[in-house]
Short mmCIF file of C-alpha atoms in Angstrom, two decimals:
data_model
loop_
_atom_site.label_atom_id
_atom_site.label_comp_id
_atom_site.label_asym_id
_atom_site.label_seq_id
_atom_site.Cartn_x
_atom_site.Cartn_y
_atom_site.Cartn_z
CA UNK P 27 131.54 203.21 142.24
CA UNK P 28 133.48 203.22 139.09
CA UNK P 29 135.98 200.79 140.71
CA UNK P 30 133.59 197.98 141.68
CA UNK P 31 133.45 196.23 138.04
CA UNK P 32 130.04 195.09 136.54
CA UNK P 33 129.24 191.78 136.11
CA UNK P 34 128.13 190.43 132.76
CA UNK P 35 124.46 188.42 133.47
CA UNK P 36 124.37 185.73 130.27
CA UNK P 37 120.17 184.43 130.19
CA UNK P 38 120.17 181.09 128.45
CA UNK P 39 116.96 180.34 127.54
CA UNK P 40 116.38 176.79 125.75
CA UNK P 41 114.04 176.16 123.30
CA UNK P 42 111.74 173.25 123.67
CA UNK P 43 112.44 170.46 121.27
CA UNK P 44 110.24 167.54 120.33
CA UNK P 45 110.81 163.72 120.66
CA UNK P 46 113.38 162.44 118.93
CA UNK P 47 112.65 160.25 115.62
CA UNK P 48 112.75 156.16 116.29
CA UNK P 49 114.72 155.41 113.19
CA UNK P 50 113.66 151.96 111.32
CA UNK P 51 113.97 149.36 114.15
CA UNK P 52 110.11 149.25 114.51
CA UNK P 53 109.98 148.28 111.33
CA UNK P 54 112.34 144.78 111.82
CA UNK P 55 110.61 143.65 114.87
CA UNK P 56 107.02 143.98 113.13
CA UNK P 57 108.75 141.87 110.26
CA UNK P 58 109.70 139.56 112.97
CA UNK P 59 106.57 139.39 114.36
CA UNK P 60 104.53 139.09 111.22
CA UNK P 61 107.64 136.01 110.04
CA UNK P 62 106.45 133.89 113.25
CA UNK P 63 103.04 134.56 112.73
CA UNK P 64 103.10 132.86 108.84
CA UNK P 65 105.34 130.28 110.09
CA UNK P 66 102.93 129.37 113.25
CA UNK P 67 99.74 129.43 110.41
CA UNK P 68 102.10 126.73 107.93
CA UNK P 69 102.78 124.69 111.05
CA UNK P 70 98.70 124.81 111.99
CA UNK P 71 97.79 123.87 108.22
CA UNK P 72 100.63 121.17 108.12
CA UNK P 73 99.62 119.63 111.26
CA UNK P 74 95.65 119.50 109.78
CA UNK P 75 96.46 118.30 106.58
CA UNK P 76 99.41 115.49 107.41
CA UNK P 77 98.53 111.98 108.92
CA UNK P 78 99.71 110.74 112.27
CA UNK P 79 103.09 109.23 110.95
CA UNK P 80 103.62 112.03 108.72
CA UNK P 81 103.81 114.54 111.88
CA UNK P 82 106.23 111.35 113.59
CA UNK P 83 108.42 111.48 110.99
CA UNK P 84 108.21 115.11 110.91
CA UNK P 85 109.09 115.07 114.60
CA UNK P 86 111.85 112.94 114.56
CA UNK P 87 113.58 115.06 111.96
CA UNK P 88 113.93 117.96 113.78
CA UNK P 89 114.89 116.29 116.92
CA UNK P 90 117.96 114.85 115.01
CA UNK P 91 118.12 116.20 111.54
CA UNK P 92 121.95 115.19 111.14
CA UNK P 93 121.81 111.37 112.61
CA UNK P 94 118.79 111.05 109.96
CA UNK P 95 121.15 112.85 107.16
CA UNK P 96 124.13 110.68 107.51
CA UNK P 97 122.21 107.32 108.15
CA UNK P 98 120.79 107.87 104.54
CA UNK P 99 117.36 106.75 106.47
CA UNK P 100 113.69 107.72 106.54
CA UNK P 101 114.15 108.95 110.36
CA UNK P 102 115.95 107.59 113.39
CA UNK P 103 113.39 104.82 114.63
CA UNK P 104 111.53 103.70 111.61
CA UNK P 105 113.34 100.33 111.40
CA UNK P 106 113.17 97.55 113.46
CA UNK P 107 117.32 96.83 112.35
CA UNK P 108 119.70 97.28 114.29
CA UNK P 109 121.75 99.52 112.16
CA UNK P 110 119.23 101.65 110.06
CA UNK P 111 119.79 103.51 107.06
CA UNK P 112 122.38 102.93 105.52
CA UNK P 113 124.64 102.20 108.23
CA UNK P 114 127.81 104.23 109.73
CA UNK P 115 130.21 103.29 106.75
CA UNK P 116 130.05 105.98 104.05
CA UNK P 117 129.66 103.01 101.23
CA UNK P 118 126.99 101.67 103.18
CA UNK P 119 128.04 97.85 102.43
CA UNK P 120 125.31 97.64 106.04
CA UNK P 121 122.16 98.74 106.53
CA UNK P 122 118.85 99.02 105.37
CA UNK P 123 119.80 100.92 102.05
CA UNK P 124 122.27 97.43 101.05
CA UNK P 125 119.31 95.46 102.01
CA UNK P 126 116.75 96.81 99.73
CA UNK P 127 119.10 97.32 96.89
CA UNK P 128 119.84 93.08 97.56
CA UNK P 129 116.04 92.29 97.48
CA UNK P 130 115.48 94.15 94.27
CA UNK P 131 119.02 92.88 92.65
CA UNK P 132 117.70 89.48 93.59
CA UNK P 133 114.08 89.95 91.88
CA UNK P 134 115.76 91.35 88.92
CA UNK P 135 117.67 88.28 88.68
CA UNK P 136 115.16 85.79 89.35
CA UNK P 137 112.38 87.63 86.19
CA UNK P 138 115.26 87.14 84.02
CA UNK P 139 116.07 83.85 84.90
CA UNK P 140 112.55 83.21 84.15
CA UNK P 141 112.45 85.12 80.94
CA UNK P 142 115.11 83.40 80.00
CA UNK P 143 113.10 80.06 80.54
CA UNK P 144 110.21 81.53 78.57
CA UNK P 145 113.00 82.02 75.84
CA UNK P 146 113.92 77.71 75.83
CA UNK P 147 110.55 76.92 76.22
CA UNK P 148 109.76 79.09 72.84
CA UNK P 149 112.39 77.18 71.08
CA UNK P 150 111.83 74.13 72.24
CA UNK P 151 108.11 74.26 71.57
CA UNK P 152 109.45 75.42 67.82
CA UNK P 153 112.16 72.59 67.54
CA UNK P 154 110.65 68.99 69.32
CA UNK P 155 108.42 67.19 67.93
CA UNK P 156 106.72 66.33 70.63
CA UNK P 157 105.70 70.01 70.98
CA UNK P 158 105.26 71.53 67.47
CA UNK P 159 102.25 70.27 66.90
CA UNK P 160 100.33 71.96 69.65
CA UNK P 161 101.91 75.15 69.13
CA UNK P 162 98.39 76.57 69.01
CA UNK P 163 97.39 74.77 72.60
CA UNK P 164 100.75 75.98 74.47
CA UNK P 165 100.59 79.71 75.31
CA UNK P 166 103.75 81.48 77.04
CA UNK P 167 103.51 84.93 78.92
CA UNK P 168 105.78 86.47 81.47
CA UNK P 169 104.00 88.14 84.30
CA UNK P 170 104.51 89.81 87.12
CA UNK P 171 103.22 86.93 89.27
CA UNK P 172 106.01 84.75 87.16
CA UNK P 173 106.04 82.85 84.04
CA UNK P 174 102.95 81.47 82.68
CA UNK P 175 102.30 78.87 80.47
CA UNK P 176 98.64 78.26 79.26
CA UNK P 177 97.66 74.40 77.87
CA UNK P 178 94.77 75.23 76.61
CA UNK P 179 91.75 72.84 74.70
CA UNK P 180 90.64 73.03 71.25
CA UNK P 181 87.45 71.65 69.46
CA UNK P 182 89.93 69.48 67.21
CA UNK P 183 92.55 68.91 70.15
CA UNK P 184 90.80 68.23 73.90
CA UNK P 185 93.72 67.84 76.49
CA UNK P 186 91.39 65.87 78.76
CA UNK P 187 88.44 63.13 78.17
CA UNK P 188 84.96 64.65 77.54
CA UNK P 189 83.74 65.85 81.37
CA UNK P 190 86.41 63.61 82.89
CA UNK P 191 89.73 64.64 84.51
CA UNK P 192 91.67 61.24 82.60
CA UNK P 193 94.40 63.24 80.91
CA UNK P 194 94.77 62.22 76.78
CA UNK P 195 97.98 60.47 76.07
CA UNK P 196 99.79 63.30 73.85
CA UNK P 197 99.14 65.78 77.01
CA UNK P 198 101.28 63.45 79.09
CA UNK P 199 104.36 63.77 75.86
CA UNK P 200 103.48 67.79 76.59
CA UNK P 201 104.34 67.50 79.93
CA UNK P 202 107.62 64.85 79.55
CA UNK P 203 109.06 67.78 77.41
CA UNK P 204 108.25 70.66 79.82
CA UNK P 205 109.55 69.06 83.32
CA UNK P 206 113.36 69.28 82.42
CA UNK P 207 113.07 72.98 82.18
CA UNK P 208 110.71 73.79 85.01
CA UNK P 209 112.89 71.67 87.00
CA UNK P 210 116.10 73.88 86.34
CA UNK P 211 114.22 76.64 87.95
CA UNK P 212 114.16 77.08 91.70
CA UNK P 213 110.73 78.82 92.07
CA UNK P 214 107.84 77.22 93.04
CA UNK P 215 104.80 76.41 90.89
CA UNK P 216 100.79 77.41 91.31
CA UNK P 217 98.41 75.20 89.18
CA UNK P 218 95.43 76.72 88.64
CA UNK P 219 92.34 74.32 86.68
CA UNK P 220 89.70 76.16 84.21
CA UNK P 221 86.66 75.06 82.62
CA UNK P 222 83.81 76.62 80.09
CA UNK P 223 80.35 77.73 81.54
CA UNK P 224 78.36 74.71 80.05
CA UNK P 225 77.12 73.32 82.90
CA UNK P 226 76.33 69.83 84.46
CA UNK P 227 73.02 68.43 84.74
CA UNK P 228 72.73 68.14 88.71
CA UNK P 229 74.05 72.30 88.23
CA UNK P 230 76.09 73.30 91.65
CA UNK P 231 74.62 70.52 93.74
CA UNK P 232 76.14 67.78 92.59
CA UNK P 233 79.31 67.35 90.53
CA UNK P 234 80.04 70.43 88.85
CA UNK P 235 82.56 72.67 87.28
CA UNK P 236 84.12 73.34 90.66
CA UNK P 237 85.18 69.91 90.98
CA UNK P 238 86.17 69.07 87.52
CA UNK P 239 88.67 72.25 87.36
CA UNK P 240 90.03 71.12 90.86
CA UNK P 241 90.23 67.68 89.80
CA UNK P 242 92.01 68.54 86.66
CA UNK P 243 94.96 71.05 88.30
CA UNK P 244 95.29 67.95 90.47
CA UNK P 245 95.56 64.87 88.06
CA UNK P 246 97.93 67.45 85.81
CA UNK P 247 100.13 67.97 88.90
CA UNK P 248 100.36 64.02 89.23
CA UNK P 249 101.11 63.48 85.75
CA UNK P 250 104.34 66.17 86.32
CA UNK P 251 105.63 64.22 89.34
CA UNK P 252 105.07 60.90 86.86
CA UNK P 253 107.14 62.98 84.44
CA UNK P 254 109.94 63.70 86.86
CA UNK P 255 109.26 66.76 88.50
CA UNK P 256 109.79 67.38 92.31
CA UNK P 257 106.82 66.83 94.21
CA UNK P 258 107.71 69.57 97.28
CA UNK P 259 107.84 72.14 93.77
CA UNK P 260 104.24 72.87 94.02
CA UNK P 261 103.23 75.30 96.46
CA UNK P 262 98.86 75.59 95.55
CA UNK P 263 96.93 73.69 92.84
CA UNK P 264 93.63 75.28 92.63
CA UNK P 265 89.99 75.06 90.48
CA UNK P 266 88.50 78.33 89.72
CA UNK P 267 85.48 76.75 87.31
CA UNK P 268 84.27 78.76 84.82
CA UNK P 269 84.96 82.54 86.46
CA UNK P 270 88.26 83.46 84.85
CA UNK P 271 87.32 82.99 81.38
CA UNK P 272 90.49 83.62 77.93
CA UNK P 273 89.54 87.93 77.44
CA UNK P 274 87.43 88.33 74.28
CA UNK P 275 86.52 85.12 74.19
CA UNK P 276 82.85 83.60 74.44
CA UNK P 277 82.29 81.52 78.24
CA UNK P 278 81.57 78.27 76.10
CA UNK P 279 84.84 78.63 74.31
CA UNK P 280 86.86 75.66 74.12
CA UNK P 281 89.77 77.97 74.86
CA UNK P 282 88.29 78.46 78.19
CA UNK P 283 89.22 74.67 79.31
CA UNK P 284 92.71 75.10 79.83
CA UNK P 285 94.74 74.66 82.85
CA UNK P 286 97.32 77.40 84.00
CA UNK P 287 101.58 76.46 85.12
CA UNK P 288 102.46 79.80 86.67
CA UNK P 289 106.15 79.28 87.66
CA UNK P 290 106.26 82.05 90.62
CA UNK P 291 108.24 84.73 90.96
CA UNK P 292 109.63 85.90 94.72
CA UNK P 293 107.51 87.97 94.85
CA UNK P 294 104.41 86.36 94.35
CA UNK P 295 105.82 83.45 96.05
CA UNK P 296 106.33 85.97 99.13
CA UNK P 297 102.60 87.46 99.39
CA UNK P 298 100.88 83.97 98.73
CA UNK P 299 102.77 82.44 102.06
CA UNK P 300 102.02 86.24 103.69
CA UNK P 301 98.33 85.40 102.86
CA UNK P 302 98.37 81.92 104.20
CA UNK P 303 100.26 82.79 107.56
CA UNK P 304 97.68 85.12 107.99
CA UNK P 305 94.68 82.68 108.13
CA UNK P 306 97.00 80.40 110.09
CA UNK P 307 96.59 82.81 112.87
CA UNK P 308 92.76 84.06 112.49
CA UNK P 309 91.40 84.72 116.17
CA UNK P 310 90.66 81.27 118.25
CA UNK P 311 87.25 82.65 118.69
CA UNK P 312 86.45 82.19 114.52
CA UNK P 313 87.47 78.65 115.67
CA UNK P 314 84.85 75.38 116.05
CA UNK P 315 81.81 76.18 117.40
CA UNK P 316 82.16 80.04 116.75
CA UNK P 317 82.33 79.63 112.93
CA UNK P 318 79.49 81.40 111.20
CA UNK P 319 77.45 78.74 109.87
CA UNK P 320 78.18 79.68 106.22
CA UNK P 321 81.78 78.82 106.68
CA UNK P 322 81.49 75.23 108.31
CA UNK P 323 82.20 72.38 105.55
CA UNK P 324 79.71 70.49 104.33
CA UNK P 325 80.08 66.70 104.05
CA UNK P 326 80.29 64.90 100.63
CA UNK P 327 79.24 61.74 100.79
CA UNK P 328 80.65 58.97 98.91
CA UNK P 329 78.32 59.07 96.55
CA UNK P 330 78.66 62.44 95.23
CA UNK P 331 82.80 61.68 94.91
CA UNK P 332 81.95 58.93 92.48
CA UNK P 333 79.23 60.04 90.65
CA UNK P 334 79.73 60.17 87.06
CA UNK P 335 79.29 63.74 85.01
CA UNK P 336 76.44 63.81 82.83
CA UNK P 337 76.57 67.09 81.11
CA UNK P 338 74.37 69.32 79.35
CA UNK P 339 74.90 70.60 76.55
CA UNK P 340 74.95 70.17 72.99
CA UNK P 341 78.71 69.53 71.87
CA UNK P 342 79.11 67.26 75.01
CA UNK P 343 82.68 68.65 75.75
CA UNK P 344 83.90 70.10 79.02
#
């Protein structure tokens, strides 16, 4: 028994360990999670607080961020040109961005062209005698809406007969000294007539400040053509009555009887044709018969066109 050798037994016994740690990963796709989550909450707030072509524009951004980037546009469709933006030369001489940048190069021009005509007109109205003595009746102002001169009345100096629309003869002189420079300019002219509040004796019914501003933009604009100016220069001639009355001023004022020469710029020039091709095509069914009744003319009979102006008030001027 001492030969047969003894095997060694080696137990193993293994000790029970516990789960393995997770490390940080959790941590990066909770961040994850929680990043969508705020970006899904902007998106819902964006999308409730942003107007229809807001979210378009939004829309068309991200569905071609880099054609909207090098076009130098507000998104891919929001033109109706054919190349929008500013076109696919990097100096964008084409385009939409060359367009606008024309259009407000060309209004600049055309306000100082007309400042520049406020200038002459300044010195003229300082240096010819037909002008410096109504320095006080000739007011110049450069608007937005254009250049504006103002030929306005005075209790001493009336440009017009008492209540009549016959111009007096040192107006017409006023006028033959004007023409030559509104003529050098290409924009067109508005004529607007004004009168004080004192009112006729047959009031609204009958002859009345309406007519008598109307009539005197309108024998004014025939005394400029008699003077030399171009007859297609005057795009409206208008009477507004008594309702835009001289600021700070009384509505019996003398100033108040005054008519308007607003040499327009392009821009007002632009929205006063907008506005009129926009009644041009009012719906056939305002037309005729469908009028409201208010809006249907009412005849003047021949009587009314002639009748003479009897006013009513003490000082007898209009």
């Amino acid at each position: 028994m001492k030969n047969n050798p003894q095997h060694v037994i080696v137990i193993r016994r293994s000790k029970a360990q516990k789960a393995g740690h997770h490390g940080g990963s959790w941590k990066i796709a909770y961040a994850d999670f929680m990043t969508a989550m705020m970006a899904f909450f902007l998106v819902m707030w964006l999308l409730s607080n942003s107007t229809p072509l807001q979210r378009q524009q939004i829309a068309e951004y991200f569905k071609s961020p880099l054609q909207v980037a090098l076009a130098g546009g507000d998104k891919a469709s929001l033109s109706d040109s054919v190349i929008p933006g500013g076109g696919p030369d990097p100096l964008k001489h084409e385009g939409e961005i060359n367009k606008a940048n024309r259009g407000k190069k060309t209004r600049d021009t055309g306000m100082k062209k007309l400042a520049k005509a406020r200038d002459r007109l300044e010195n003229l109205i300082k240096m010819d005698p037909r002008l410096s003595h109504f320095q006080s009746n000739l007011r110049l102002s450069l608007t937005e809406d254009g250049l504006l001169i103002q030929i306005i009345d005075s209790q001493e100096r009336p440009m017009f007969k008492v209540g009549s629309k016959v111009l007096e003869p040192y107006l017409n002189d006023i006028l033959h000294a004007l023409v030559p420079v509104l003529n050098a300019l290409p924009n067109h002219i508005s004529l607007t007539g004004h009168t004080d509040s004192l009112p006729y004796a047959t009031g609204d019914l009958g002859y009345s400040n309406w007519e008598l501003s109307a009539d005197r933009a309108n024998a004014l604009r025939r005394a400029l053509i008699s003077n030399g100016m171009a007859g297609d220069k005057f795009l409206r001639v208008i009477g507004t009555a008594d309702t835009m009355s001289v600021e700070n001023t009384q509505a019996d004022n003398p100033i108040n009887r005054r008519i308007s020469i607003l040499v327009l710029s392009q821009r007002k020039e632009q929205a006063i044709l907008r506005e009129d091709t926009l009644l041009q095509h009012l719906p056939e069914a305002l037309s005729g018969e469908n009028l409201p009744s208010q809006l249907h003319m009412t005849p003047v009979t021949s009587a009314q066109q002639h009748a003479q102006p009897v006013q009513q008030s003490e000082t007898g001027m209009k």
